[in-house]
PDB file of C-alpha atoms and ligand atoms in Angstrom:
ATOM      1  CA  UNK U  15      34.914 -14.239 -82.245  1.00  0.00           C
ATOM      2  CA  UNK U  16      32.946 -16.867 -80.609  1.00  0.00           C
ATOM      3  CA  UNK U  17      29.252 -16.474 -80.421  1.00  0.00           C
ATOM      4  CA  UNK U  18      28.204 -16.282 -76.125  1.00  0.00           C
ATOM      5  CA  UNK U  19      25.428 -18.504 -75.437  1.00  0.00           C
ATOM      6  CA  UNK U  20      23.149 -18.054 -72.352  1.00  0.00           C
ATOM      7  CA  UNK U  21      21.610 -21.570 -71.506  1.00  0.00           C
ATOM      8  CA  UNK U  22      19.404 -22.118 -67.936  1.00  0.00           C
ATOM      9  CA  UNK U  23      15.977 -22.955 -66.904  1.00  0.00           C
ATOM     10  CA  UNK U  24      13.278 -20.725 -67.496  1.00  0.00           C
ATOM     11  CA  UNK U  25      12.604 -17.747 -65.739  1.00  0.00           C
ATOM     12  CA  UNK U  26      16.760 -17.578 -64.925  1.00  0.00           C
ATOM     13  CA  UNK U  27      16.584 -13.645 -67.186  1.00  0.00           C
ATOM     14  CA  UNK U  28      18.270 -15.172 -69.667  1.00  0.00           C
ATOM     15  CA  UNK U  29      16.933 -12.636 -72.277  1.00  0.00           C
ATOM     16  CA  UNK U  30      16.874  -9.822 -70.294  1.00  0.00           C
ATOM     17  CA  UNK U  31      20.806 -10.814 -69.031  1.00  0.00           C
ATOM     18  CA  UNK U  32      21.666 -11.496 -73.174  1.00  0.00           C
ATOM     19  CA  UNK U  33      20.335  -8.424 -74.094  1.00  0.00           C
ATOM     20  CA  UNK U  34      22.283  -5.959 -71.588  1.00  0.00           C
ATOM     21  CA  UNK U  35      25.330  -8.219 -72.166  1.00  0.00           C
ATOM     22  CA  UNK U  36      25.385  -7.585 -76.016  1.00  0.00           C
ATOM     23  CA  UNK U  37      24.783  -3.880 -75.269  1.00  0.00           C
ATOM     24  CA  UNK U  38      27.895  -3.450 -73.537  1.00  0.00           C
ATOM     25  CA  UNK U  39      29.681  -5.892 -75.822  1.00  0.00           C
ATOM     26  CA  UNK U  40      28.694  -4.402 -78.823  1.00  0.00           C
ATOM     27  CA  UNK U  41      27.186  -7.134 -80.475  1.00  0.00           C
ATOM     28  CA  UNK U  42      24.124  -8.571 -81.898  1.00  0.00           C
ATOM     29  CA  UNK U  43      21.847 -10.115 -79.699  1.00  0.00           C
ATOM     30  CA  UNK U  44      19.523 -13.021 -80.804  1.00  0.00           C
ATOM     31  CA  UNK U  45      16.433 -14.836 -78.523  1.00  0.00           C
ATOM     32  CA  UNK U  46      15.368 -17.812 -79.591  1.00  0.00           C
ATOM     33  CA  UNK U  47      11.601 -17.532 -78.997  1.00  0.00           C
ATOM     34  CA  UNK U  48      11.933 -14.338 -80.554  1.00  0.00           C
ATOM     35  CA  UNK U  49      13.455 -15.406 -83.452  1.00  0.00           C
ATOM     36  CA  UNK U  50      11.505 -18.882 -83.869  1.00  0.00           C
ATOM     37  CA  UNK U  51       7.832 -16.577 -83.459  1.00  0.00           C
ATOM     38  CA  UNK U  52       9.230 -14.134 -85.961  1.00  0.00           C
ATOM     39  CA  UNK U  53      10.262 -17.071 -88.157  1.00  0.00           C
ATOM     40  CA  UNK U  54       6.945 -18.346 -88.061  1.00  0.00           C
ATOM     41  CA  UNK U  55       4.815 -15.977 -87.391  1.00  0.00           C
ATOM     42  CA  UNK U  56       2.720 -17.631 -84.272  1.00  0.00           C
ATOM     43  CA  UNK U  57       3.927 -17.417 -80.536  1.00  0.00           C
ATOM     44  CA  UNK U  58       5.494 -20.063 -78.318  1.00  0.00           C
ATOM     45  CA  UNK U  59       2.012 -20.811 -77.133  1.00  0.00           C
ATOM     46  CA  UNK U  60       0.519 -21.063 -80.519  1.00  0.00           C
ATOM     47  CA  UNK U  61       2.951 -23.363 -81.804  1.00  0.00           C
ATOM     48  CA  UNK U  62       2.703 -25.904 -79.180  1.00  0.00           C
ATOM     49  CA  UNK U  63      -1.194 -25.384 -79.068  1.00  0.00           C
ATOM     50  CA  UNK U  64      -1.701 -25.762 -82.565  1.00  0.00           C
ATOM     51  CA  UNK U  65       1.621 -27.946 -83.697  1.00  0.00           C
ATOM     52  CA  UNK U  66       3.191 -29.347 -80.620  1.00  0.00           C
ATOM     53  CA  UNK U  67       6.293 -29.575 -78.608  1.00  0.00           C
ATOM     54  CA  UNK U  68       7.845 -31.434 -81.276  1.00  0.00           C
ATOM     55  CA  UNK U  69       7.246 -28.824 -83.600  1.00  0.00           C
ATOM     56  CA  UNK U  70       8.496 -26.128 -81.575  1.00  0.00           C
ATOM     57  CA  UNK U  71      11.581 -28.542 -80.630  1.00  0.00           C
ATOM     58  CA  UNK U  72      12.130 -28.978 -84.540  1.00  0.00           C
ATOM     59  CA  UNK U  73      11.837 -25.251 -85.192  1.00  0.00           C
ATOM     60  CA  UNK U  74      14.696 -25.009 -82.066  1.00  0.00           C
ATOM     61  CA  UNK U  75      16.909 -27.255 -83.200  1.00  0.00           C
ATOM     62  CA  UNK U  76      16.234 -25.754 -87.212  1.00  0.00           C
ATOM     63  CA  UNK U  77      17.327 -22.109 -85.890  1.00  0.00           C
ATOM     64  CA  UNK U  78      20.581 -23.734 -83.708  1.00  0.00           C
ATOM     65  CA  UNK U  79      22.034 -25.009 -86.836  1.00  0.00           C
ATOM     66  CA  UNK U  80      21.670 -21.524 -88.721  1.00  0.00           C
ATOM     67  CA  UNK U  81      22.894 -19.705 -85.497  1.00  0.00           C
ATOM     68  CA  UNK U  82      26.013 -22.328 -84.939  1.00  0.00           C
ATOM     69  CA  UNK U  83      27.438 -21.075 -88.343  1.00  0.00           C
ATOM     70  CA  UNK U  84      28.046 -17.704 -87.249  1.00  0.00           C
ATOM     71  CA  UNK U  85      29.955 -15.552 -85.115  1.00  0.00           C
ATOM     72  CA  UNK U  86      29.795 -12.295 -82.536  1.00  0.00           C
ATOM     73  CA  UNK U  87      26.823 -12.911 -81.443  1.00  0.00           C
ATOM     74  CA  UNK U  88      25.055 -13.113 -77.954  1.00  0.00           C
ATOM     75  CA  UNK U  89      22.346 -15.944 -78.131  1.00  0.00           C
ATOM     76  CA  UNK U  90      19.824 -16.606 -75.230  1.00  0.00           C
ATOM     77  CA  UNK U  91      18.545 -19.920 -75.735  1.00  0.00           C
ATOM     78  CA  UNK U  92      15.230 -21.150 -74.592  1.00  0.00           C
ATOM     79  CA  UNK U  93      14.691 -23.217 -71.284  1.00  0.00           C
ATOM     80  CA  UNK U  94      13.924 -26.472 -73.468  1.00  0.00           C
ATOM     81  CA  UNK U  95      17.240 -26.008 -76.015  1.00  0.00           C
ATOM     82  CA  UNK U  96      19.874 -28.226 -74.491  1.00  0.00           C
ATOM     83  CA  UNK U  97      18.047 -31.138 -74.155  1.00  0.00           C
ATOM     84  CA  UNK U  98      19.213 -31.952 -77.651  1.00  0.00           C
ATOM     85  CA  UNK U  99      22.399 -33.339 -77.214  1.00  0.00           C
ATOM     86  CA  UNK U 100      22.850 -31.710 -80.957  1.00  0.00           C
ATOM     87  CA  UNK U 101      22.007 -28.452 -80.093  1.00  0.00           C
ATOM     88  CA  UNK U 102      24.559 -28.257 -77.188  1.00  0.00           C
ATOM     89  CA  UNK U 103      27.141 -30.053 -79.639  1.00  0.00           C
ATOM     90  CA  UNK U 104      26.627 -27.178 -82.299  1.00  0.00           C
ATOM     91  CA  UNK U 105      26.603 -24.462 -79.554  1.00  0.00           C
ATOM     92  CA  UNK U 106      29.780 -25.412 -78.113  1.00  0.00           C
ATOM     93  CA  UNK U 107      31.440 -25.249 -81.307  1.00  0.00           C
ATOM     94  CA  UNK U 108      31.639 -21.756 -81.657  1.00  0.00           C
ATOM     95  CA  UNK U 109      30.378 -20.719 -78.223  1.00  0.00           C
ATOM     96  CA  UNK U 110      31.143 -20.122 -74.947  1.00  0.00           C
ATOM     97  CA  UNK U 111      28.650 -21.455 -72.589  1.00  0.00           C
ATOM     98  CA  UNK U 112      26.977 -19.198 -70.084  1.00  0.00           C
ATOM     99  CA  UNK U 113      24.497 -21.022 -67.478  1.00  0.00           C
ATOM    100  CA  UNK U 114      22.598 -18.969 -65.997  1.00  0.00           C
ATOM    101  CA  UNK U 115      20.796 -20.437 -62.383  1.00  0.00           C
ATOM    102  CA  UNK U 116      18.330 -18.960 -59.825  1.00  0.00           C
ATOM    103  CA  UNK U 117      16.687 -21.092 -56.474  1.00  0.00           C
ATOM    104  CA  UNK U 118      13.073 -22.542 -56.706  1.00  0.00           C
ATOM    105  CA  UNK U 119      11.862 -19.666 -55.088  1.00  0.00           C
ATOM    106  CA  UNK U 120      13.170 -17.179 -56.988  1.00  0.00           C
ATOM    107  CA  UNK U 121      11.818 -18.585 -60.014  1.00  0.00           C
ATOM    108  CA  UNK U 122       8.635 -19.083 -58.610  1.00  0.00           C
ATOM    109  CA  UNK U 123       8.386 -15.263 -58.205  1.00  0.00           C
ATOM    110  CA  UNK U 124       9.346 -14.458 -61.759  1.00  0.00           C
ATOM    111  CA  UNK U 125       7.174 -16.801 -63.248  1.00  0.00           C
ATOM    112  CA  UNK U 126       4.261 -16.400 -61.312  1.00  0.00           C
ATOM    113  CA  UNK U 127       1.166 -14.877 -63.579  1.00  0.00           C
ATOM    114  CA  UNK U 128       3.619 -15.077 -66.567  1.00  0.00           C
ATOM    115  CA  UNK U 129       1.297 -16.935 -69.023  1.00  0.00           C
ATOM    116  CA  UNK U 130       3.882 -17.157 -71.616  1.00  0.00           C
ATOM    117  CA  UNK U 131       5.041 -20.493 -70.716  1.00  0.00           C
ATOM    118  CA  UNK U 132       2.886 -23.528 -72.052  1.00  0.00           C
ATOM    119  CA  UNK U 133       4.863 -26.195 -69.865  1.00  0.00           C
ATOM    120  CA  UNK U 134       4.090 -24.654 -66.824  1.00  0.00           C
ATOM    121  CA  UNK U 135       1.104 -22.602 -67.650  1.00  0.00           C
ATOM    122  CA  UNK U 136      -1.509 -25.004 -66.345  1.00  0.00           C
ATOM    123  CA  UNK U 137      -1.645 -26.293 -62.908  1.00  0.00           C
ATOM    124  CA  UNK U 138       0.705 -26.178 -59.558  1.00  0.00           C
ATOM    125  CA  UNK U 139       3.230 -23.447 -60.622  1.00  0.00           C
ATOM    126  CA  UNK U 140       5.465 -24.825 -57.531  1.00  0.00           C
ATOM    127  CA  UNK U 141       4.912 -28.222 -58.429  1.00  0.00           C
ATOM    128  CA  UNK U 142       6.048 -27.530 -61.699  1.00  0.00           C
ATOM    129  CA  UNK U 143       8.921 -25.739 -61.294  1.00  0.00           C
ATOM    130  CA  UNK U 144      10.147 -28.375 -59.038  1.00  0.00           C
ATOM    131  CA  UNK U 145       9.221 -31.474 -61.178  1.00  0.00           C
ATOM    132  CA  UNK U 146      10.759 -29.891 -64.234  1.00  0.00           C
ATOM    133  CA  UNK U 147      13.802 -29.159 -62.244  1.00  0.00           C
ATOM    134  CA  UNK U 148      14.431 -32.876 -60.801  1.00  0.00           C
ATOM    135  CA  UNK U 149      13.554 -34.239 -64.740  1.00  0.00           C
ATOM    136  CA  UNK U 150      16.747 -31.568 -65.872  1.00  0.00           C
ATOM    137  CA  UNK U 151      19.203 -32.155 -63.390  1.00  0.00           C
ATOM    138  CA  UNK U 152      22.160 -31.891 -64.883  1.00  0.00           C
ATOM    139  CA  UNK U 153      21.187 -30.661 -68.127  1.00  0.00           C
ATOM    140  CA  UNK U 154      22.511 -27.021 -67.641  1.00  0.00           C
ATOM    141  CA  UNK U 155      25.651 -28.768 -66.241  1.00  0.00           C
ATOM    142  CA  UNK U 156      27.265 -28.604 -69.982  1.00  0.00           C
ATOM    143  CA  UNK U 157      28.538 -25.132 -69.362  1.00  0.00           C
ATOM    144  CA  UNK U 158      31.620 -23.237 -69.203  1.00  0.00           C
ATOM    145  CA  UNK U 159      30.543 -20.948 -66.200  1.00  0.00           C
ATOM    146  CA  UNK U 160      27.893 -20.515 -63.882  1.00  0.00           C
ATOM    147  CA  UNK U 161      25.921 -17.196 -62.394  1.00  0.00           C
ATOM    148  CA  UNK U 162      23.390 -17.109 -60.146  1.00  0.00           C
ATOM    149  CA  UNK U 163      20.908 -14.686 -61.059  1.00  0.00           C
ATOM    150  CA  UNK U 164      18.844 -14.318 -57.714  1.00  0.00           C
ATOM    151  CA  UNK U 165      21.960 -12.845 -55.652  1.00  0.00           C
ATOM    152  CA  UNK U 166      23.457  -9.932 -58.309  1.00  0.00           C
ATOM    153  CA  UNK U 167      20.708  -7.368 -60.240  1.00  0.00           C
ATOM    154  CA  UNK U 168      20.961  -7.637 -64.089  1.00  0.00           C
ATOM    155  CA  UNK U 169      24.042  -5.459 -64.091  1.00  0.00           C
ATOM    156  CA  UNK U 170      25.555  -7.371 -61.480  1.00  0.00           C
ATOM    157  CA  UNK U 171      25.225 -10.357 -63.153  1.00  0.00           C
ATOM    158  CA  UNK U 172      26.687  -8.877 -66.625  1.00  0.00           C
ATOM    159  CA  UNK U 173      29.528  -7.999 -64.624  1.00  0.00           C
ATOM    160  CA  UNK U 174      30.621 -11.488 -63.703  1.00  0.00           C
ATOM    161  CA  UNK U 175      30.342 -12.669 -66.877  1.00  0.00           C
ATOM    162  CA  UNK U 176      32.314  -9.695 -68.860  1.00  0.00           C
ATOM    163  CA  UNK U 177      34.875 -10.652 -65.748  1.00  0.00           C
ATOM    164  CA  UNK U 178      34.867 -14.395 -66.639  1.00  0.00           C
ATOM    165  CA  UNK U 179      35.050 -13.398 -70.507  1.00  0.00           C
ATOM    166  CA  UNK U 180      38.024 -11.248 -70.041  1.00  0.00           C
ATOM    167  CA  UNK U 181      40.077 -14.226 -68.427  1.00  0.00           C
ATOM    168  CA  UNK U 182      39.460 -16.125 -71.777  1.00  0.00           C
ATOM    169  CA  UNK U 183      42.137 -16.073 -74.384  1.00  0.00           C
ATOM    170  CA  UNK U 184      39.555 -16.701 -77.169  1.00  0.00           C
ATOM    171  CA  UNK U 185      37.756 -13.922 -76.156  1.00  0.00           C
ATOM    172  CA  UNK U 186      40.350 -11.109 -76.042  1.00  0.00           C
TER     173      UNK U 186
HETATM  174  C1  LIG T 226      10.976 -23.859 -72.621  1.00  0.00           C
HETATM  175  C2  LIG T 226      11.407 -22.593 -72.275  1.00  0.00           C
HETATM  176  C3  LIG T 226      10.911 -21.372 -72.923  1.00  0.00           C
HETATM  177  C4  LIG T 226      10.426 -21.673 -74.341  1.00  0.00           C
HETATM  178  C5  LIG T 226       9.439 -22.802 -74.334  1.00  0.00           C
HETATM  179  C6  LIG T 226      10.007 -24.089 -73.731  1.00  0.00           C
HETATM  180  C7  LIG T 226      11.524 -25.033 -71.899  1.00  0.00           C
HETATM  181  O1  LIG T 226      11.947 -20.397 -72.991  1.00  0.00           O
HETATM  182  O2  LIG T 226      11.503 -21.977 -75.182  1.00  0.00           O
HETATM  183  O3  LIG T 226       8.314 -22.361 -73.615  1.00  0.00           O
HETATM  184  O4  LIG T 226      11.371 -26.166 -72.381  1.00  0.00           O
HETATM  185  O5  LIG T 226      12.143 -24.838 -70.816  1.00  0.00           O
HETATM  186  P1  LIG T 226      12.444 -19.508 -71.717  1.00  0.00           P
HETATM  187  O6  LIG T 226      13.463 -20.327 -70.979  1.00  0.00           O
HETATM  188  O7  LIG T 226      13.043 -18.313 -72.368  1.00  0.00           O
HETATM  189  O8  LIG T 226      11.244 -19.199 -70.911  1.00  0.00           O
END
């Protein structure tokens, strides 16, 4: 069956949300930052340090195209992965789309003292957030469903989505 692909800003539980999802699913569940760090060995931070956004973007965009060829599997994707126009392309051909969403404040709280996160780990965390939003507005728009993640706990927001899945023909 089609792979289920959590896409959304950072900070929106996408791996936390992917991970309890593929529990009760049954299926494999792959991270993207997890995967690209155990590909290579370095953290998120290390790559971009040491190599660059590009790099990191390259090492995205290398795993998408291994990950788009097969099936049954929850994917969270990181904050940064659809804004490749490829990447979405490849997703959506053997995915459903899940966006996941939260409000400004929200994800202030969750990312606050998180020092995971080289685009926003230096500087105005509000600022930040904020900027990065207004430069991805609309980005996350290339979805098949939406959840907001600040109003439902992590089971609450599995819920919804096993709901929406269920209403699916290609997903029965
Ligand atoms: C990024 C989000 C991060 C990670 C990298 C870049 C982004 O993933 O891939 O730091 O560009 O939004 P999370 O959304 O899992 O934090």
């Amino acid at each position: 069956m089609k792979n289920i692909v959590l896409i959304g800003f950072m900070g929106t539980g996408k791996t936390s949300i992917g991970r309890r999802l593929a529990q009760r699913l049954g299926r494999a569940f792959i991270d993207t930052d997890a995967e690209i760090e155990a590909v290579t060995g370095k953290t998120i931070s290390q790559l971009f340090a040491r190599f660059g956004m590009i790099r990191f973007r390259s090492e995205e965009e290398l795993l998408v195209k291994k990950l788009a060829g097969r099936e049954d599997l929850v994917i969270s994707t990181g904050g940064g992965t659809v804004l490749n126009p490829e990447n979405v392309r490849l997703l959506k051909e053997n995915g459903v789309l899940i966006t996941l969403t939260a409000s400004p404040e929200v994800l202030y709280s969750r990312l606050a003292n998180k020092k995971t996160r080289p685009l926003i780990s230096r500087g105005d965390l509000k600022q930040k957030i904020e900027d990065l939003l207004e430069e991805r507005k609309g980005v996350y728009d290339v979805t098949d469903y939406f959840v907001d993640t600040g109003v439902f706990s992590i089971d609450g927001v599995v819920e919804q989505i096993l709901l929406y899945l269920s209403g699916r023909e290609d997903m029965k």
